[in-house]
mmCIF file of C-alpha atoms in Angstrom:
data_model
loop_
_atom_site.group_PDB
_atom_site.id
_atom_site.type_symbol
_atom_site.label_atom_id
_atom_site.label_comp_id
_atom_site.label_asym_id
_atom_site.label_seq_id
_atom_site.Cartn_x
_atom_site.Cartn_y
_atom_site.Cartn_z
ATOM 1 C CA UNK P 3 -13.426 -13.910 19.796
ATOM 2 C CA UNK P 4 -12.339 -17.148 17.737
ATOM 3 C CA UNK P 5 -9.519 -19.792 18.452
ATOM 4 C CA UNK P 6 -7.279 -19.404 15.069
ATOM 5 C CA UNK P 7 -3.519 -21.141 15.192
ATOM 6 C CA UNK P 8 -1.203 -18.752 13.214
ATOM 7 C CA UNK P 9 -0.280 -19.806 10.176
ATOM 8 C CA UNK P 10 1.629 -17.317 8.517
ATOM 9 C CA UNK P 11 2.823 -13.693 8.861
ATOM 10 C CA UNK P 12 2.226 -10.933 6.241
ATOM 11 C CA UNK P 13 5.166 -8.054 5.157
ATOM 12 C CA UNK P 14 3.495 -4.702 3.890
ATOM 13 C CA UNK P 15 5.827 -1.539 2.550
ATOM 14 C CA UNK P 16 2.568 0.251 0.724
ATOM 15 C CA UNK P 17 -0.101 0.238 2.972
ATOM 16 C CA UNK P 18 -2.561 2.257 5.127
ATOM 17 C CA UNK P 19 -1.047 4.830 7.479
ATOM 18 C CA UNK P 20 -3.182 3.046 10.249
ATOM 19 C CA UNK P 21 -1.026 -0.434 9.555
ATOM 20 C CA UNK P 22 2.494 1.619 9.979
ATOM 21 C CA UNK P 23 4.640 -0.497 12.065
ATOM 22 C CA UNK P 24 2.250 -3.099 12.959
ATOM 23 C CA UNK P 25 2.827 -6.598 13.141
ATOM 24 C CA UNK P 26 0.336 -8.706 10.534
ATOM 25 C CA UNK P 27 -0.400 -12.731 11.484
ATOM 26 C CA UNK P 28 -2.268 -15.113 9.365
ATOM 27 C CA UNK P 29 -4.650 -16.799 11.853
ATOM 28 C CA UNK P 30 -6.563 -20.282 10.708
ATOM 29 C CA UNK P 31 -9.649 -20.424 12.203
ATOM 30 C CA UNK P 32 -10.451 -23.579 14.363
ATOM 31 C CA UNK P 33 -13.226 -25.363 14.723
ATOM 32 C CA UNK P 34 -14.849 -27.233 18.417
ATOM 33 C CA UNK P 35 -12.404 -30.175 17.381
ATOM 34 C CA UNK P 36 -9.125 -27.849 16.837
ATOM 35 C CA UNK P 37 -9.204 -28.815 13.238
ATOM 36 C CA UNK P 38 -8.829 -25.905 10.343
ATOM 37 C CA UNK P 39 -12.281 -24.444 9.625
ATOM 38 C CA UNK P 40 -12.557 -21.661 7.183
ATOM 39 C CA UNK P 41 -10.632 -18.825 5.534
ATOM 40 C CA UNK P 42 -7.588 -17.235 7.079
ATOM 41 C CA UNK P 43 -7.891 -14.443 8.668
ATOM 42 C CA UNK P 44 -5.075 -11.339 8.908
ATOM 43 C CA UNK P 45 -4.866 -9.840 12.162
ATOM 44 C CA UNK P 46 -3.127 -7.060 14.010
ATOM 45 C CA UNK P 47 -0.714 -8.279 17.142
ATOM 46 C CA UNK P 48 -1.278 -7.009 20.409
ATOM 47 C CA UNK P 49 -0.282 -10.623 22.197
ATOM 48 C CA UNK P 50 3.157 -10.934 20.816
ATOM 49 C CA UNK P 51 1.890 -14.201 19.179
ATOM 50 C CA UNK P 52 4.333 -15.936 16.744
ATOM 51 C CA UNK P 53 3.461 -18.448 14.133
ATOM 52 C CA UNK P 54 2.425 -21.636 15.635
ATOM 53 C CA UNK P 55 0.786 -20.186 18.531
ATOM 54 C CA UNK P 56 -2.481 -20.906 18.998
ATOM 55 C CA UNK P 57 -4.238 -17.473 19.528
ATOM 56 C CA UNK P 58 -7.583 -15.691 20.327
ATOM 57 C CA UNK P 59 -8.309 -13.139 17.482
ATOM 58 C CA UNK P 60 -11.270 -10.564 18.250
ATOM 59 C CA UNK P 61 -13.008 -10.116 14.790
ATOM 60 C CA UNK P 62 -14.687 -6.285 15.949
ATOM 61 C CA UNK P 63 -13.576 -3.052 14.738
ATOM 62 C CA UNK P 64 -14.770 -1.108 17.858
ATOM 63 C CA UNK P 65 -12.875 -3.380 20.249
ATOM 64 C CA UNK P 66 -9.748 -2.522 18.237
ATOM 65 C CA UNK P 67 -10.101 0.883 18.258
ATOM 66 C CA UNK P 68 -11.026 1.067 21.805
ATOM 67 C CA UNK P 69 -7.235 -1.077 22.295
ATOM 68 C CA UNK P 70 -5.562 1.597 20.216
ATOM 69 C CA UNK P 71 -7.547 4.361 21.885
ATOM 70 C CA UNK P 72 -6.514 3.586 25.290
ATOM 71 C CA UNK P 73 -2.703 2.893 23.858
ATOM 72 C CA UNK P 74 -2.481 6.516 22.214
ATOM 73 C CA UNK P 75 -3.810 7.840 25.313
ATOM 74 C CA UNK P 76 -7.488 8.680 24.160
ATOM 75 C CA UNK P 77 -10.546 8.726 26.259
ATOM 76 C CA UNK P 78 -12.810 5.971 25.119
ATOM 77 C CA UNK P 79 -15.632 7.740 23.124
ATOM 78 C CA UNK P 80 -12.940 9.225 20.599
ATOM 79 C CA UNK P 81 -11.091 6.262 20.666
ATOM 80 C CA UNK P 82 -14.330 4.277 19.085
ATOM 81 C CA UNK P 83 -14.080 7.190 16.380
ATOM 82 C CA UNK P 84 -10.352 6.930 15.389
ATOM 83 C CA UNK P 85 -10.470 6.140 11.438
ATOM 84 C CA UNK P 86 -8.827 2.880 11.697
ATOM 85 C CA UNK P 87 -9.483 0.314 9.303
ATOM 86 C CA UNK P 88 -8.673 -2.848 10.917
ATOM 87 C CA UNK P 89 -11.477 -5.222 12.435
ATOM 88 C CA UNK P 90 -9.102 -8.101 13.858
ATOM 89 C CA UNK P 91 -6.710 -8.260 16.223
ATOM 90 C CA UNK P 92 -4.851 -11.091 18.359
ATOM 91 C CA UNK P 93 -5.656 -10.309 21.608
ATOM 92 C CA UNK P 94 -4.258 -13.452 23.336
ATOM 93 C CA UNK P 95 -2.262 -16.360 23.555
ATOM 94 C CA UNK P 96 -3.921 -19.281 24.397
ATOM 95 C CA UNK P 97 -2.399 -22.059 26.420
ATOM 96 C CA UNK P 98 -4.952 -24.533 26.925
ATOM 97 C CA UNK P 99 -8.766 -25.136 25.475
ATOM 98 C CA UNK P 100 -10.815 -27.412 26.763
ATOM 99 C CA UNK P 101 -14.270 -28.488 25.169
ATOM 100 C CA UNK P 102 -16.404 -31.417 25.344
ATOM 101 C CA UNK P 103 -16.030 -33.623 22.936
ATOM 102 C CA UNK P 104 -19.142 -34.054 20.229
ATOM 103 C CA UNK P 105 -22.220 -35.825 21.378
ATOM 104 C CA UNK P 106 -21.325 -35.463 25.074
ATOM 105 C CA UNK P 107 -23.707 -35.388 27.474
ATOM 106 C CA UNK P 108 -24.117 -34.633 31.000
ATOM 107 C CA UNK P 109 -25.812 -36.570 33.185
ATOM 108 C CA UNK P 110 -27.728 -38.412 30.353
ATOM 109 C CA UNK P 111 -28.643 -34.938 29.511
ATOM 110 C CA UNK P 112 -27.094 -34.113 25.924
ATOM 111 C CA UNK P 113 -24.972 -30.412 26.177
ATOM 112 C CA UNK P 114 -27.888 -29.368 22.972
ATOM 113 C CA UNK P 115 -24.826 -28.572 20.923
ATOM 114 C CA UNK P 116 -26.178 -28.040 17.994
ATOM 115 C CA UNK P 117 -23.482 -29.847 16.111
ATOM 116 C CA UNK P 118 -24.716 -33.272 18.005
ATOM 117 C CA UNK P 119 -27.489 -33.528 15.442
ATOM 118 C CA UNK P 120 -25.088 -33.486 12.853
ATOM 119 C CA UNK P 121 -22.466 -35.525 13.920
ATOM 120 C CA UNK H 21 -8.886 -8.058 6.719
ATOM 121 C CA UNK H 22 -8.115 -10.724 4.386
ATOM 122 C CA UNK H 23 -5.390 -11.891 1.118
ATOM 123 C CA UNK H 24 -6.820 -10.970 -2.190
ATOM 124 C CA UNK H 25 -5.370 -10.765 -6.087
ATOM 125 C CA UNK H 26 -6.497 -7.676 -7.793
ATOM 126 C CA UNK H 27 -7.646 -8.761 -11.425
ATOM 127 C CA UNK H 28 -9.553 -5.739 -12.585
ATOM 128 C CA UNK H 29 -10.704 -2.603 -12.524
ATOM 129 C CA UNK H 30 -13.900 -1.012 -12.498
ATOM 130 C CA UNK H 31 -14.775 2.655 -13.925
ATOM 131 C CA UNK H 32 -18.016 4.155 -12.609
ATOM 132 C CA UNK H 33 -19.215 7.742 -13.749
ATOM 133 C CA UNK H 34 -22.642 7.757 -12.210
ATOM 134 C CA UNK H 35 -22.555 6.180 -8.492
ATOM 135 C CA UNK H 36 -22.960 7.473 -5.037
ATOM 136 C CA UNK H 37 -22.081 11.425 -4.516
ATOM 137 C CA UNK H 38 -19.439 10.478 -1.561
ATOM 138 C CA UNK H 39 -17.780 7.922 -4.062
ATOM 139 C CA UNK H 40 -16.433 10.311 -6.193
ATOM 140 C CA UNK H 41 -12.168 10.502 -7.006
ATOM 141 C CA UNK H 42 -12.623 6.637 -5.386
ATOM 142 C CA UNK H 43 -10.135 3.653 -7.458
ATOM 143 C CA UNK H 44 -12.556 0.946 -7.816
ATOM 144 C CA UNK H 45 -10.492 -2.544 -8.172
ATOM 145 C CA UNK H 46 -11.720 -5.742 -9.053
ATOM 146 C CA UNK H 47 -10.273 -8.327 -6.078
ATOM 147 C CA UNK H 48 -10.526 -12.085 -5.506
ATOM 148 C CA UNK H 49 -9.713 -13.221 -2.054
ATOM 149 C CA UNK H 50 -7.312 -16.300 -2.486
ATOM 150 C CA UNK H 51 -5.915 -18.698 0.184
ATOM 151 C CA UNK H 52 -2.487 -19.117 1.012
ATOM 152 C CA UNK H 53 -1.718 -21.454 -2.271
ATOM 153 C CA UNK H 54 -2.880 -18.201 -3.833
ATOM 154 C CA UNK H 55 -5.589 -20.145 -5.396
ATOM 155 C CA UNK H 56 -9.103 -18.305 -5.025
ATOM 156 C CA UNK H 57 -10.876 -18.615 -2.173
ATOM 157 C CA UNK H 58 -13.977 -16.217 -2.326
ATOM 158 C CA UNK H 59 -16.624 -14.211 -4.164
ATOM 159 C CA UNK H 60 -15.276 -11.462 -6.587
ATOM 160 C CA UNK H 61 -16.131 -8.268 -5.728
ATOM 161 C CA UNK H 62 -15.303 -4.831 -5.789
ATOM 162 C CA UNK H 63 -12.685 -2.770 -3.433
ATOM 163 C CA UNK H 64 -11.802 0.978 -3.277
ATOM 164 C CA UNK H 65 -8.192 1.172 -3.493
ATOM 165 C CA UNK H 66 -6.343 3.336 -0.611
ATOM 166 C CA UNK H 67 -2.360 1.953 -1.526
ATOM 167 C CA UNK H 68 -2.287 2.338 -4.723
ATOM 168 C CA UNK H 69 -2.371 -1.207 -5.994
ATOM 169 C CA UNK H 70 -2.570 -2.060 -9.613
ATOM 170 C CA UNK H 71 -3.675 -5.656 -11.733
ATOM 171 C CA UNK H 72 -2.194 -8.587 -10.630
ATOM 172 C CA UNK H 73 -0.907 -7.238 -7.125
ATOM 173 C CA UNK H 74 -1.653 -9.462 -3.965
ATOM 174 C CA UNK H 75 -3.073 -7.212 -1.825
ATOM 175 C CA UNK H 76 -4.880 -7.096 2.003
ATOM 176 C CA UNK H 77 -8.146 -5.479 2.201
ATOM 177 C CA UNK H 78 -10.978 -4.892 4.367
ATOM 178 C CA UNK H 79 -14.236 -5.279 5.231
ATOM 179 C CA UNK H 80 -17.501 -3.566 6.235
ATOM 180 C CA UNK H 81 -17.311 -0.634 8.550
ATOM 181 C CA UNK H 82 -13.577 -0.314 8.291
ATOM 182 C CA UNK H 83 -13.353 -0.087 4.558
ATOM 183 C CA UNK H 84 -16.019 2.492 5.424
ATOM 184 C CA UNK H 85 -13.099 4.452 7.808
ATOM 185 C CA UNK H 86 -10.439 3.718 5.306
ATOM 186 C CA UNK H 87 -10.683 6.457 3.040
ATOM 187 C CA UNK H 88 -10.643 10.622 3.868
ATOM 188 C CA UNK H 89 -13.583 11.503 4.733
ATOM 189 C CA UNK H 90 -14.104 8.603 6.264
ATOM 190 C CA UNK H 91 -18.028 6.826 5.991
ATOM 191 C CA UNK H 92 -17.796 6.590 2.694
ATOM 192 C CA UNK H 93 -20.368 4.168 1.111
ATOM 193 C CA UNK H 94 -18.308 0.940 0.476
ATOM 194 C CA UNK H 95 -17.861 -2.183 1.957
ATOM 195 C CA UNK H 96 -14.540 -3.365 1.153
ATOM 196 C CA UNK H 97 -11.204 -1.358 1.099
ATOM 197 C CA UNK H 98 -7.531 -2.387 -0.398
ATOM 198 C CA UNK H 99 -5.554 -1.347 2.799
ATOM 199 C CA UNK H 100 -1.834 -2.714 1.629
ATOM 200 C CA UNK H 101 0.131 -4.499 -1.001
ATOM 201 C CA UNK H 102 1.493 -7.570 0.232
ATOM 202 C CA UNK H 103 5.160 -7.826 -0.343
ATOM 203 C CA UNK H 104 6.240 -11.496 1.264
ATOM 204 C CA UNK H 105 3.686 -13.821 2.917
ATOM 205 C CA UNK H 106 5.297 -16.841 4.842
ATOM 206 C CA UNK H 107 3.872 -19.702 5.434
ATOM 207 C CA UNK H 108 4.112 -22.778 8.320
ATOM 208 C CA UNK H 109 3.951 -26.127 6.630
ATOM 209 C CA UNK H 110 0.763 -27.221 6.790
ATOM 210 C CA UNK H 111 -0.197 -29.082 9.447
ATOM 211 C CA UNK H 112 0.934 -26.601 12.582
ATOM 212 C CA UNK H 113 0.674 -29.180 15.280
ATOM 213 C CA UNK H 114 1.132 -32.878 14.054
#
């Protein structure tokens, strides 16, 4: 799962059965400083996320068809089979993230982020 | 799935047996300035989207699942035609 704020919201009329009814956010993914890093991503609500939240969006087909599964009543192993073609969902809302800040260190020990090299 | 402009289509006669009846559209995935933001490539087209339409499509297995019968050979699927994005200003959180 990535840390995205949501940025945007999508309408659709024409679409895939699958997306009937579903709400569609535009979530910018963040980077280990909270800053914008990389391309939007569209994602199916299951969090009740609005724009401005700051969201965890899980980027794996199989986990989304497993959460639609179990929400039409299906046991798991034909849930994973369902022909639904969406890969990313908002799964949460997040209220607080926490991480260390670049080129912290522990104890005199750096965390190894690999990031520290570059920064 | 992710924002794209269709600018093109693509007619194949000789390509994969399951691919066969398939719309193959020419998409470029664009930001939300609607200024490209991605490699060109090549989607099958599920909602009937034409040139110029901004469209949502997507990726790898579940472009695959998009279309009946589903595992079809492709990696990339229109799944809807966008009709109104909206947008925060930019910064979310000053």
């Amino acid at each position: 799962m990535i840390l995205c704020d949501v940025v945007g919201t999508v309408v659709m009329t024409v679409k895939h059965p699958a997306l009937a009814g579903e709400k569609v956010l535009c979530c910018q993914p963040l980077d280990d400083a909270k800053e914008p890093a990389g391309a939007v991503i569209l994602a199916v609500d299951r969090a009740q996320a609005g724009v401005g939240d700051r969201v965890l969006v899980m980027r794996e087909g199989n986990g989304v068809r497993q959460i639609i599964g179990r929400e039409q009543g299906k046991p798991l192993d034909e849930a994973v089979k369902m022909d639904w073609p969406v890969r990313s969902m908002v799964v949460g809302v997040v209220d607080r993230v926490d991480v260390a800040p670049r080129g912290a260190s522990v104890g005199g020990a750096s965390l190894g982020r690999a990031r520290d090299a570059k920064a | 799935m992710y924002l794209a402009r269709v600018i093109g289509t693509v007619v194949a006669t000789k390509k994969a047996d399951h691919m066969t009846g398939l719309k193959l559209l020419v998409v470029e995935p664009v930001d939300r300035a609607n200024k490209p933001n991605g490699e060109i490539h090549v989607a099958v087209d599920v909602a009937q989207a034409g040139e110029g339409d901004l469209v949502t499509c997507v990726g790898s297995r579940e472009a695959a699942l998009a279309i009946e019968p589903s595992f079809v050979p492709v990696d990339a699927a229109i799944v809807g035609i966008v009709d109104q994005t909206d947008w925060v200003a930019d910064r979310v959180r000053a």
